[in-house]
PDB file of C-alpha atoms in Angstrom:
ATOM      1  CA  MET A  26       0.000   0.000   0.000  1.00  0.00           C
ATOM      2  CA  LYS A  27       2.964   2.358   0.369  1.00  0.00           C
ATOM      3  CA  ASN A  28       3.210   2.739  -3.402  1.00  0.00           C
ATOM      4  CA  LEU A  29      -0.452   3.677  -3.809  1.00  0.00           C
ATOM      5  CA  TYR A  30      -2.261   7.036  -3.615  1.00  0.00           C
ATOM      6  CA  ARG A  31      -5.805   6.749  -2.338  1.00  0.00           C
ATOM      7  CA  LYS A  32      -8.658   9.086  -3.211  1.00  0.00           C
ATOM      8  CA  ASN A  33     -12.362   8.204  -3.077  1.00  0.00           C
ATOM      9  CA  ASN A  34     -11.599   4.464  -3.084  1.00  0.00           C
ATOM     10  CA  PHE A  35      -9.575   4.730  -6.324  1.00  0.00           C
ATOM     11  CA  TYR A  36      -5.909   3.803  -6.408  1.00  0.00           C
ATOM     12  CA  LEU A  37      -3.093   5.196  -8.538  1.00  0.00           C
ATOM     13  CA  LYS A  38       0.229   3.388  -8.502  1.00  0.00           C
ATOM     14  CA  LYS A  39       3.257   5.549  -7.872  1.00  0.00           C
ATOM     15  CA  SER A  40       4.901   4.171 -10.995  1.00  0.00           C
ATOM     16  CA  ASP A  41       1.863   5.210 -13.078  1.00  0.00           C
ATOM     17  CA  LEU A  42       1.818   8.635 -11.455  1.00  0.00           C
ATOM     18  CA  ASP A  43       5.527   9.142 -12.169  1.00  0.00           C
ATOM     19  CA  ALA A  44       5.026   8.112 -15.802  1.00  0.00           C
ATOM     20  CA  LEU A  45       2.034  10.413 -16.266  1.00  0.00           C
ATOM     21  CA  THR A  46       3.860  13.306 -14.623  1.00  0.00           C
ATOM     22  CA  GLY A  47       6.951  12.775 -16.758  1.00  0.00           C
ATOM     23  CA  ASP A  48       4.974  12.671 -20.006  1.00  0.00           C
ATOM     24  CA  LEU A  49       2.982  15.779 -19.148  1.00  0.00           C
ATOM     25  CA  THR A  50       5.885  17.880 -17.909  1.00  0.00           C
ATOM     26  CA  ALA A  51       7.862  16.918 -21.011  1.00  0.00           C
ATOM     27  CA  SER A  52       5.142  18.603 -23.066  1.00  0.00           C
ATOM     28  CA  TYR A  53       5.924  21.861 -21.218  1.00  0.00           C
ATOM     29  CA  SER A  54       9.530  21.959 -22.398  1.00  0.00           C
ATOM     30  CA  ASP A  55       8.852  24.277 -25.368  1.00  0.00           C
ATOM     31  CA  GLY A  56       7.287  26.866 -23.044  1.00  0.00           C
ATOM     32  CA  PHE A  57       3.949  27.007 -24.890  1.00  0.00           C
ATOM     33  CA  GLY A  58       0.988  27.598 -22.570  1.00  0.00           C
ATOM     34  CA  VAL A  59       3.175  27.674 -19.470  1.00  0.00           C
ATOM     35  CA  ASN A  60       3.272  30.721 -17.183  1.00  0.00           C
ATOM     36  CA  VAL A  61       6.238  30.450 -14.810  1.00  0.00           C
ATOM     37  CA  GLU A  62       7.579  32.814 -12.179  1.00  0.00           C
ATOM     38  CA  GLU A  63      11.118  32.888 -13.568  1.00  0.00           C
ATOM     39  CA  GLY A  64      11.679  35.981 -15.694  1.00  0.00           C
ATOM     40  CA  ALA A  65       8.740  38.108 -16.848  1.00  0.00           C
ATOM     41  CA  ASN A  66       5.615  36.055 -16.290  1.00  0.00           C
ATOM     42  CA  LEU A  67       2.107  36.899 -17.435  1.00  0.00           C
ATOM     43  CA  PRO A  68      -0.689  38.159 -15.178  1.00  0.00           C
ATOM     44  CA  ARG A  69      -3.161  35.549 -14.010  1.00  0.00           C
ATOM     45  CA  ARG A  70      -6.898  35.773 -14.676  1.00  0.00           C
ATOM     46  CA  SER A  71      -7.606  35.871 -10.947  1.00  0.00           C
ATOM     47  CA  GLU A  72      -5.351  38.922 -10.564  1.00  0.00           C
ATOM     48  CA  ILE A  73      -7.131  40.790 -13.365  1.00  0.00           C
ATOM     49  CA  ILE A  74     -10.576  39.945 -11.994  1.00  0.00           C
ATOM     50  CA  SER A  75      -9.551  41.199  -8.558  1.00  0.00           C
ATOM     51  CA  LEU A  76      -8.049  44.382 -10.009  1.00  0.00           C
ATOM     52  CA  THR A  77     -11.106  45.039 -12.173  1.00  0.00           C
ATOM     53  CA  ALA A  78     -13.357  44.726  -9.126  1.00  0.00           C
ATOM     54  CA  LYS A  79     -11.269  47.351  -7.309  1.00  0.00           C
ATOM     55  CA  LEU A  80     -11.478  49.725 -10.286  1.00  0.00           C
ATOM     56  CA  GLU A  81     -15.253  49.250 -10.409  1.00  0.00           C
ATOM     57  CA  GLU A  82     -15.339  50.052  -6.692  1.00  0.00           C
ATOM     58  CA  LEU A  83     -13.567  53.350  -7.412  1.00  0.00           C
ATOM     59  CA  LEU A  84     -16.210  54.179 -10.026  1.00  0.00           C
ATOM     60  CA  PHE A  85     -19.207  53.184  -7.873  1.00  0.00           C
ATOM     61  CA  PRO A  86     -18.157  52.961  -4.202  1.00  0.00           C
ATOM     62  CA  GLY A  87     -20.328  50.689  -2.096  1.00  0.00           C
ATOM     63  CA  PHE A  88     -22.253  49.100  -4.965  1.00  0.00           C
ATOM     64  CA  ASP A  89     -20.334  45.923  -5.673  1.00  0.00           C
ATOM     65  CA  GLY A  90     -17.451  45.242  -3.313  1.00  0.00           C
ATOM     66  CA  GLU A  91     -17.397  44.148   0.309  1.00  0.00           C
ATOM     67  CA  GLU A  92     -16.339  47.565   1.622  1.00  0.00           C
ATOM     68  CA  ARG A  93     -18.991  49.680   3.398  1.00  0.00           C
ATOM     69  CA  TYR A  94     -18.516  53.437   3.174  1.00  0.00           C
ATOM     70  CA  HIS A  95     -19.333  56.375   5.429  1.00  0.00           C
ATOM     71  CA  GLN A  96     -19.105  59.991   4.341  1.00  0.00           C
ATOM     72  CA  ASP A  97     -16.735  60.968   7.134  1.00  0.00           C
ATOM     73  CA  SER A  98     -14.202  58.254   6.207  1.00  0.00           C
ATOM     74  CA  MET A  99     -14.663  58.268   2.414  1.00  0.00           C
ATOM     75  CA  HIS A 100     -11.467  60.218   1.697  1.00  0.00           C
ATOM     76  CA  TYR A 101      -9.356  57.836   3.790  1.00  0.00           C
ATOM     77  CA  ARG A 102     -10.839  54.621   2.362  1.00  0.00           C
ATOM     78  CA  ILE A 103     -10.717  55.793  -1.269  1.00  0.00           C
ATOM     79  CA  GLY A 104      -7.113  56.895  -0.742  1.00  0.00           C
ATOM     80  CA  ASN A 105      -6.197  53.432   0.530  1.00  0.00           C
ATOM     81  CA  LEU A 106      -7.949  51.800  -2.416  1.00  0.00           C
ATOM     82  CA  LEU A 107      -6.221  54.085  -4.926  1.00  0.00           C
ATOM     83  CA  GLU A 108      -2.835  53.228  -3.430  1.00  0.00           C
ATOM     84  CA  THR A 109      -3.614  49.507  -3.585  1.00  0.00           C
ATOM     85  CA  VAL A 110      -4.734  49.738  -7.214  1.00  0.00           C
ATOM     86  CA  TYR A 111      -1.649  51.781  -8.125  1.00  0.00           C
ATOM     87  CA  ASN A 112       0.737  49.246  -6.612  1.00  0.00           C
ATOM     88  CA  GLU A 113      -1.033  46.177  -8.013  1.00  0.00           C
ATOM     89  CA  LEU A 114      -1.550  47.587 -11.492  1.00  0.00           C
ATOM     90  CA  CYS A 115       2.016  48.896 -11.767  1.00  0.00           C
ATOM     91  CA  ALA A 116       3.348  45.456 -10.865  1.00  0.00           C
ATOM     92  CA  LEU A 117       1.074  43.782 -13.413  1.00  0.00           C
ATOM     93  CA  THR A 118       1.866  46.197 -16.241  1.00  0.00           C
ATOM     94  CA  VAL A 119       5.611  45.863 -15.615  1.00  0.00           C
ATOM     95  CA  ARG A 120       5.265  42.105 -16.006  1.00  0.00           C
ATOM     96  CA  CYS A 121       3.350  42.563 -19.268  1.00  0.00           C
ATOM     97  CA  PHE A 122       5.818  45.021 -20.770  1.00  0.00           C
ATOM     98  CA  CYS A 123       8.765  42.861 -19.681  1.00  0.00           C
ATOM     99  CA  TYR A 124       7.177  39.780 -21.199  1.00  0.00           C
ATOM    100  CA  MET A 125       6.700  41.465 -24.574  1.00  0.00           C
ATOM    101  CA  CYS A 126      10.206  42.921 -24.455  1.00  0.00           C
ATOM    102  CA  LYS A 127      11.668  39.497 -23.707  1.00  0.00           C
ATOM    103  CA  LYS A 128       9.546  37.854 -26.402  1.00  0.00           C
ATOM    104  CA  SER A 129      10.774  40.327 -29.016  1.00  0.00           C
ATOM    105  CA  GLY A 130      14.382  39.505 -28.095  1.00  0.00           C
ATOM    106  CA  SER A 131      15.150  43.136 -27.265  1.00  0.00           C
ATOM    107  CA  ASN A 132      18.287  43.716 -25.224  1.00  0.00           C
ATOM    108  CA  HIS A 133      17.901  47.451 -24.741  1.00  0.00           C
ATOM    109  CA  ASP A 134      16.170  49.292 -21.892  1.00  0.00           C
ATOM    110  CA  CYS A 135      12.444  48.911 -22.597  1.00  0.00           C
ATOM    111  CA  ARG A 136      11.449  51.573 -20.044  1.00  0.00           C
ATOM    112  CA  THR A 137       9.055  49.086 -18.495  1.00  0.00           C
ATOM    113  CA  GLU A 138       8.728  50.812 -15.123  1.00  0.00           C
ATOM    114  CA  GLU A 139       8.386  54.265 -16.652  1.00  0.00           C
ATOM    115  CA  ARG A 140       5.785  53.088 -19.163  1.00  0.00           C
ATOM    116  CA  SER A 141       3.882  51.269 -16.436  1.00  0.00           C
ATOM    117  CA  ARG A 142       3.720  54.279 -14.129  1.00  0.00           C
ATOM    118  CA  GLU A 143       2.647  56.483 -17.037  1.00  0.00           C
ATOM    119  CA  ALA A 144      -0.197  54.156 -18.031  1.00  0.00           C
ATOM    120  CA  VAL A 145      -1.405  53.546 -14.484  1.00  0.00           C
ATOM    121  CA  MET A 146      -1.364  57.240 -13.562  1.00  0.00           C
ATOM    122  CA  ALA A 147      -3.278  58.044 -16.765  1.00  0.00           C
ATOM    123  CA  LEU A 148      -5.995  55.599 -15.739  1.00  0.00           C
ATOM    124  CA  LEU A 149      -6.225  56.829 -12.154  1.00  0.00           C
ATOM    125  CA  LYS A 150      -6.326  60.478 -13.256  1.00  0.00           C
ATOM    126  CA  ALA A 151      -9.085  59.607 -15.738  1.00  0.00           C
ATOM    127  CA  LEU A 152     -11.380  58.164 -13.052  1.00  0.00           C
ATOM    128  CA  PRO A 153     -13.281  61.421 -12.284  1.00  0.00           C
ATOM    129  CA  GLU A 154     -13.981  61.918 -15.994  1.00  0.00           C
ATOM    130  CA  LEU A 155     -14.924  58.246 -16.387  1.00  0.00           C
ATOM    131  CA  ARG A 156     -17.430  58.691 -13.555  1.00  0.00           C
ATOM    132  CA  THR A 157     -18.963  61.642 -15.398  1.00  0.00           C
ATOM    133  CA  ILE A 158     -19.192  59.606 -18.598  1.00  0.00           C
ATOM    134  CA  ALA A 159     -20.624  56.648 -16.662  1.00  0.00           C
ATOM    135  CA  ARG A 160     -23.333  58.927 -15.336  1.00  0.00           C
ATOM    136  CA  SER A 161     -24.250  59.870 -18.901  1.00  0.00           C
ATOM    137  CA  ASP A 162     -24.498  56.159 -19.779  1.00  0.00           C
ATOM    138  CA  ILE A 163     -26.696  55.464 -16.765  1.00  0.00           C
ATOM    139  CA  ASP A 164     -28.910  58.484 -17.460  1.00  0.00           C
ATOM    140  CA  ALA A 165     -29.311  57.243 -21.048  1.00  0.00           C
ATOM    141  CA  ALA A 166     -30.319  53.802 -19.754  1.00  0.00           C
ATOM    142  CA  TYR A 167     -32.852  55.331 -17.354  1.00  0.00           C
ATOM    143  CA  ALA A 168     -34.329  57.561 -20.057  1.00  0.00           C
ATOM    144  CA  GLY A 169     -34.463  54.746 -22.606  1.00  0.00           C
ATOM    145  CA  ASP A 170     -35.764  51.858 -20.516  1.00  0.00           C
ATOM    146  CA  PRO A 171     -39.349  52.150 -19.214  1.00  0.00           C
ATOM    147  CA  ALA A 172     -38.691  49.199 -16.884  1.00  0.00           C
ATOM    148  CA  ALA A 173     -35.929  51.068 -15.006  1.00  0.00           C
ATOM    149  CA  ARG A 174     -37.087  52.266 -11.590  1.00  0.00           C
ATOM    150  CA  SER A 175     -33.992  54.251 -10.607  1.00  0.00           C
ATOM    151  CA  THR A 176     -30.414  54.972 -11.619  1.00  0.00           C
ATOM    152  CA  ASP A 177     -29.243  53.005  -8.577  1.00  0.00           C
ATOM    153  CA  GLU A 178     -31.075  49.949  -9.903  1.00  0.00           C
ATOM    154  CA  ILE A 179     -29.239  50.374 -13.208  1.00  0.00           C
ATOM    155  CA  ILE A 180     -25.816  50.618 -11.548  1.00  0.00           C
ATOM    156  CA  ILE A 181     -26.350  47.609  -9.341  1.00  0.00           C
ATOM    157  CA  SER A 182     -28.052  45.247 -11.783  1.00  0.00           C
ATOM    158  CA  TYR A 183     -27.678  46.130 -15.494  1.00  0.00           C
ATOM    159  CA  PRO A 184     -25.030  43.997 -17.240  1.00  0.00           C
ATOM    160  CA  ALA A 185     -24.549  46.633 -19.966  1.00  0.00           C
ATOM    161  CA  VAL A 186     -23.313  49.150 -17.392  1.00  0.00           C
ATOM    162  CA  LYS A 187     -20.702  46.679 -16.155  1.00  0.00           C
ATOM    163  CA  ALA A 188     -19.562  45.791 -19.684  1.00  0.00           C
ATOM    164  CA  ILE A 189     -19.387  49.417 -20.875  1.00  0.00           C
ATOM    165  CA  GLU A 190     -17.599  50.824 -17.844  1.00  0.00           C
ATOM    166  CA  ILE A 191     -15.039  47.999 -17.732  1.00  0.00           C
ATOM    167  CA  GLN A 192     -14.389  48.657 -21.429  1.00  0.00           C
ATOM    168  CA  ARG A 193     -13.884  52.370 -20.742  1.00  0.00           C
ATOM    169  CA  LEU A 194     -11.352  51.541 -18.016  1.00  0.00           C
ATOM    170  CA  ALA A 195      -9.569  49.063 -20.264  1.00  0.00           C
ATOM    171  CA  HIS A 196      -9.539  51.534 -23.163  1.00  0.00           C
ATOM    172  CA  VAL A 197      -7.279  53.912 -21.221  1.00  0.00           C
ATOM    173  CA  LEU A 198      -4.690  51.154 -20.782  1.00  0.00           C
ATOM    174  CA  TYR A 199      -5.174  50.129 -24.429  1.00  0.00           C
ATOM    175  CA  LYS A 200      -4.267  53.660 -25.563  1.00  0.00           C
ATOM    176  CA  TYR A 201      -1.014  53.361 -23.612  1.00  0.00           C
ATOM    177  CA  GLU A 202      -0.294  50.053 -25.386  1.00  0.00           C
ATOM    178  CA  VAL A 203      -0.381  47.960 -22.215  1.00  0.00           C
ATOM    179  CA  PRO A 204      -0.251  44.315 -23.361  1.00  0.00           C
ATOM    180  CA  PHE A 205      -2.751  41.650 -22.244  1.00  0.00           C
ATOM    181  CA  ILE A 206      -4.518  43.485 -19.414  1.00  0.00           C
ATOM    182  CA  PRO A 207      -7.065  45.525 -21.426  1.00  0.00           C
ATOM    183  CA  ARG A 208      -8.214  42.461 -23.363  1.00  0.00           C
ATOM    184  CA  MET A 209      -8.309  40.332 -20.211  1.00  0.00           C
ATOM    185  CA  MET A 210     -10.533  42.936 -18.559  1.00  0.00           C
ATOM    186  CA  THR A 211     -13.030  43.137 -21.419  1.00  0.00           C
ATOM    187  CA  GLU A 212     -13.101  39.374 -21.911  1.00  0.00           C
ATOM    188  CA  TYR A 213     -13.880  39.016 -18.213  1.00  0.00           C
ATOM    189  CA  ALA A 214     -16.779  41.444 -18.738  1.00  0.00           C
ATOM    190  CA  HIS A 215     -17.789  39.434 -21.811  1.00  0.00           C
ATOM    191  CA  SER A 216     -17.831  36.199 -19.815  1.00  0.00           C
ATOM    192  CA  ILE A 217     -20.198  37.551 -17.155  1.00  0.00           C
ATOM    193  CA  THR A 218     -22.458  39.778 -19.291  1.00  0.00           C
ATOM    194  CA  GLY A 219     -22.535  38.228 -22.773  1.00  0.00           C
ATOM    195  CA  ILE A 220     -21.493  41.621 -24.182  1.00  0.00           C
ATOM    196  CA  ASP A 221     -18.238  41.606 -26.180  1.00  0.00           C
ATOM    197  CA  ILE A 222     -16.643  45.053 -26.535  1.00  0.00           C
ATOM    198  CA  ASN A 223     -13.016  45.158 -27.632  1.00  0.00           C
ATOM    199  CA  PRO A 224     -10.893  47.531 -25.500  1.00  0.00           C
ATOM    200  CA  GLY A 225      -9.818  49.378 -28.649  1.00  0.00           C
ATOM    201  CA  ALA A 226     -13.329  50.574 -29.529  1.00  0.00           C
ATOM    202  CA  GLU A 227     -13.897  54.315 -29.108  1.00  0.00           C
ATOM    203  CA  ILE A 228     -17.221  55.076 -27.440  1.00  0.00           C
ATOM    204  CA  GLY A 229     -18.875  58.439 -26.858  1.00  0.00           C
ATOM    205  CA  ASN A 230     -21.049  59.645 -23.994  1.00  0.00           C
ATOM    206  CA  GLY A 231     -24.569  58.476 -23.222  1.00  0.00           C
ATOM    207  CA  PHE A 232     -24.090  54.956 -24.609  1.00  0.00           C
ATOM    208  CA  PHE A 233     -26.926  52.533 -23.883  1.00  0.00           C
ATOM    209  CA  ILE A 234     -27.149  48.822 -24.657  1.00  0.00           C
ATOM    210  CA  ASP A 235     -30.627  47.493 -23.890  1.00  0.00           C
ATOM    211  CA  HIS A 236     -30.744  43.828 -22.792  1.00  0.00           C
ATOM    212  CA  GLY A 237     -27.285  43.416 -24.308  1.00  0.00           C
ATOM    213  CA  THR A 238     -26.829  39.671 -24.727  1.00  0.00           C
ATOM    214  CA  GLY A 239     -24.873  38.837 -27.869  1.00  0.00           C
ATOM    215  CA  VAL A 240     -23.686  42.372 -28.696  1.00  0.00           C
ATOM    216  CA  VAL A 241     -20.277  42.416 -30.428  1.00  0.00           C
ATOM    217  CA  ILE A 242     -18.251  45.609 -30.983  1.00  0.00           C
ATOM    218  CA  GLY A 243     -14.911  45.286 -32.791  1.00  0.00           C
ATOM    219  CA  GLU A 244     -11.537  46.804 -32.041  1.00  0.00           C
ATOM    220  CA  THR A 245     -11.583  49.712 -34.523  1.00  0.00           C
ATOM    221  CA  ALA A 246     -15.271  50.614 -34.108  1.00  0.00           C
ATOM    222  CA  ARG A 247     -16.104  54.231 -33.339  1.00  0.00           C
ATOM    223  CA  ILE A 248     -19.346  55.103 -31.597  1.00  0.00           C
ATOM    224  CA  GLY A 249     -20.592  58.673 -31.179  1.00  0.00           C
ATOM    225  CA  ASN A 250     -22.698  60.249 -28.449  1.00  0.00           C
ATOM    226  CA  ASN A 251     -26.174  59.087 -27.441  1.00  0.00           C
ATOM    227  CA  VAL A 252     -26.079  55.832 -29.404  1.00  0.00           C
ATOM    228  CA  ARG A 253     -28.447  53.018 -28.479  1.00  0.00           C
ATOM    229  CA  LEU A 254     -27.967  49.340 -29.322  1.00  0.00           C
ATOM    230  CA  TYR A 255     -30.185  46.350 -28.634  1.00  0.00           C
ATOM    231  CA  GLN A 256     -29.360  42.683 -28.088  1.00  0.00           C
ATOM    232  CA  GLY A 257     -27.552  40.740 -30.776  1.00  0.00           C
ATOM    233  CA  VAL A 258     -26.138  43.770 -32.610  1.00  0.00           C
ATOM    234  CA  THR A 259     -22.795  43.213 -34.344  1.00  0.00           C
ATOM    235  CA  LEU A 260     -20.408  46.000 -35.321  1.00  0.00           C
ATOM    236  CA  GLY A 261     -17.878  43.796 -37.055  1.00  0.00           C
ATOM    237  CA  ALA A 262     -15.369  43.453 -39.864  1.00  0.00           C
ATOM    238  CA  LEU A 263     -16.375  42.575 -43.416  1.00  0.00           C
ATOM    239  CA  SER A 264     -13.032  41.137 -44.519  1.00  0.00           C
ATOM    240  CA  PHE A 265      -9.581  40.378 -43.133  1.00  0.00           C
ATOM    241  CA  PRO A 266      -6.702  41.347 -45.465  1.00  0.00           C
ATOM    242  CA  LYS A 267      -3.677  39.042 -45.458  1.00  0.00           C
ATOM    243  CA  ASP A 268      -0.022  39.720 -46.175  1.00  0.00           C
ATOM    244  CA  SER A 269       2.182  37.916 -48.702  1.00  0.00           C
ATOM    245  CA  CYS A 270       2.696  35.071 -46.225  1.00  0.00           C
ATOM    246  CA  GLY A 271      -1.028  34.559 -45.760  1.00  0.00           C
ATOM    247  CA  MET A 272      -1.073  36.053 -42.261  1.00  0.00           C
ATOM    248  CA  LEU A 273      -3.771  38.504 -41.181  1.00  0.00           C
ATOM    249  CA  VAL A 274      -2.671  42.152 -41.346  1.00  0.00           C
ATOM    250  CA  LYS A 275      -3.086  43.710 -37.906  1.00  0.00           C
ATOM    251  CA  GLY A 276      -4.078  47.261 -37.014  1.00  0.00           C
ATOM    252  CA  LEU A 277      -6.098  48.240 -40.094  1.00  0.00           C
ATOM    253  CA  ARG A 278      -9.444  50.012 -39.690  1.00  0.00           C
ATOM    254  CA  ARG A 279     -12.063  47.376 -40.378  1.00  0.00           C
ATOM    255  CA  HIS A 280     -15.072  48.190 -38.200  1.00  0.00           C
ATOM    256  CA  PRO A 281     -17.951  50.680 -38.505  1.00  0.00           C
ATOM    257  CA  THR A 282     -18.218  54.281 -37.377  1.00  0.00           C
ATOM    258  CA  ILE A 283     -21.578  54.990 -35.744  1.00  0.00           C
ATOM    259  CA  GLU A 284     -22.298  58.704 -35.540  1.00  0.00           C
ATOM    260  CA  ASP A 285     -24.313  60.539 -32.864  1.00  0.00           C
ATOM    261  CA  ASN A 286     -27.920  59.680 -31.987  1.00  0.00           C
ATOM    262  CA  VAL A 287     -28.085  56.409 -33.919  1.00  0.00           C
ATOM    263  CA  THR A 288     -30.373  53.568 -32.822  1.00  0.00           C
ATOM    264  CA  ILE A 289     -29.671  49.987 -33.913  1.00  0.00           C
ATOM    265  CA  TYR A 290     -32.307  47.398 -33.111  1.00  0.00           C
ATOM    266  CA  ALA A 291     -31.966  43.724 -32.201  1.00  0.00           C
ATOM    267  CA  ASN A 292     -29.791  41.388 -34.272  1.00  0.00           C
ATOM    268  CA  ALA A 293     -28.799  44.046 -36.817  1.00  0.00           C
ATOM    269  CA  THR A 294     -25.340  43.604 -38.343  1.00  0.00           C
ATOM    270  CA  VAL A 295     -23.066  46.382 -39.598  1.00  0.00           C
ATOM    271  CA  LEU A 296     -19.815  45.220 -41.186  1.00  0.00           C
ATOM    272  CA  GLY A 297     -16.689  46.908 -42.484  1.00  0.00           C
ATOM    273  CA  ASP A 298     -15.150  50.371 -42.401  1.00  0.00           C
ATOM    274  CA  VAL A 299     -18.458  52.114 -43.108  1.00  0.00           C
ATOM    275  CA  THR A 300     -20.186  55.100 -41.529  1.00  0.00           C
ATOM    276  CA  ILE A 301     -23.748  55.168 -40.256  1.00  0.00           C
ATOM    277  CA  GLY A 302     -24.765  58.821 -40.353  1.00  0.00           C
ATOM    278  CA  ALA A 303     -26.070  60.759 -37.369  1.00  0.00           C
ATOM    279  CA  GLY A 304     -29.687  60.195 -36.403  1.00  0.00           C
ATOM    280  CA  SER A 305     -30.063  57.008 -38.432  1.00  0.00           C
ATOM    281  CA  VAL A 306     -32.212  54.075 -37.337  1.00  0.00           C
ATOM    282  CA  LEU A 307     -31.415  50.475 -38.279  1.00  0.00           C
ATOM    283  CA  GLY A 308     -34.261  48.050 -37.736  1.00  0.00           C
ATOM    284  CA  GLY A 309     -33.995  44.535 -36.381  1.00  0.00           C
ATOM    285  CA  ASN A 310     -32.221  41.861 -38.440  1.00  0.00           C
ATOM    286  CA  VAL A 311     -30.908  44.244 -41.122  1.00  0.00           C
ATOM    287  CA  TRP A 312     -27.521  43.630 -42.767  1.00  0.00           C
ATOM    288  CA  VAL A 313     -25.517  46.748 -43.658  1.00  0.00           C
ATOM    289  CA  THR A 314     -22.173  46.781 -45.502  1.00  0.00           C
ATOM    290  CA  GLU A 315     -22.273  50.284 -47.034  1.00  0.00           C
ATOM    291  CA  SER A 316     -22.134  53.777 -45.548  1.00  0.00           C
ATOM    292  CA  LEU A 317     -25.455  55.514 -44.901  1.00  0.00           C
ATOM    293  CA  PRO A 318     -26.097  59.282 -44.868  1.00  0.00           C
ATOM    294  CA  PRO A 319     -27.459  61.010 -41.758  1.00  0.00           C
ATOM    295  CA  GLY A 320     -31.104  60.403 -40.951  1.00  0.00           C
ATOM    296  CA  THR A 321     -31.355  57.107 -42.842  1.00  0.00           C
ATOM    297  CA  LYS A 322     -33.943  54.523 -41.766  1.00  0.00           C
ATOM    298  CA  VAL A 323     -33.334  50.904 -42.752  1.00  0.00           C
ATOM    299  CA  VAL A 324     -35.803  48.094 -42.048  1.00  0.00           C
ATOM    300  CA  ALA A 325     -35.938  44.453 -43.072  1.00  0.00           C
ATOM    301  CA  SER A 326     -38.116  43.835 -46.129  1.00  0.00           C
ATOM    302  CA  ALA A 327     -41.660  42.909 -45.172  1.00  0.00           C
ATOM    303  CA  GLU A 328     -41.763  40.584 -48.194  1.00  0.00           C
ATOM    304  CA  ASN A 329     -38.682  38.729 -46.947  1.00  0.00           C
ATOM    305  CA  LEU A 330     -40.140  38.446 -43.461  1.00  0.00           C
ATOM    306  CA  ILE A 331     -43.379  37.012 -44.836  1.00  0.00           C
ATOM    307  CA  ARG A 332     -41.465  34.530 -46.971  1.00  0.00           C
ATOM    308  CA  TYR A 333     -39.362  33.552 -43.970  1.00  0.00           C
ATOM    309  CA  ARG A 334     -42.467  32.933 -41.883  1.00  0.00           C
ATOM    310  CA  LYS A 335     -43.983  30.766 -44.623  1.00  0.00           C
ATOM    311  CA  GLU A 336     -40.792  28.732 -44.895  1.00  0.00           C
ATOM    312  CA  GLU A 337     -40.770  28.248 -41.148  1.00  0.00           C
ATOM    313  CA  HIS A 338     -44.112  26.428 -41.286  1.00  0.00           C
ATOM    314  CA  ILE A 339     -43.311  24.122 -44.220  1.00  0.00           C
ATOM    315  CA  GLU A 340     -43.656  20.536 -42.989  1.00  0.00           C
TER     316      GLU A 340
END
């Protein structure tokens, strides 16, 4: 029995365990998919989730975290939280910059600490403005949703608010070219809300996503002020150019520009580097791949809808 490991009445021989361990660890030798402490290691998902929660707490104190606030101690507690976020985020961004520097094979000074402090301070200094913008988003949700009973209800329960505000936080780090962290933040938001907004997307004030599930907004999308989207809307790319080696070309503009005061209803799709003019309305299920002038209204063809319904009932 000395050579056996016991768990729930199952037995694993030590020789089998050693063989399994040897085979598996041998597969780690090329470094792929392995995040080790030696050198510049990547941030872990748990670290990013914890950090994101602290940033959300700075935006909306007392709504989501475990901390309880009192007016007379608010300055002290927010100061402590800011210092914690600064230290944690600087450490994480240094690791990310170092990792990319090491991966590129660069031997020169990559200014990792300087770049990290610059990015983190930019985010922390942006928080008052991000709170103002968040208020415009929440006011837009309250004005646009007859089921909303209060702005507090929107902050505490609407998934779109969480997805949008996490994206706005991540976008600041994205602009400072912080690797990994912005995308990890927005993919965390995606996983818990069903709303997929790339950290590179530029979004104006008063943005409202009603219901939200299945919304996709690509990296180079631009969204103006007072835009409203419904569930299932896609602002995506129409094509993906490749280089001479057949690899996708990165960084090109490939997503739509949505101007001010546009409404896009459920399951509409807008693809490519096109512009939807101010004040336009796109009805549910439409497919748009060309630019539209301001004030355009697009609806799905009634004839097509009727035909679709008839086909649905064919036995």
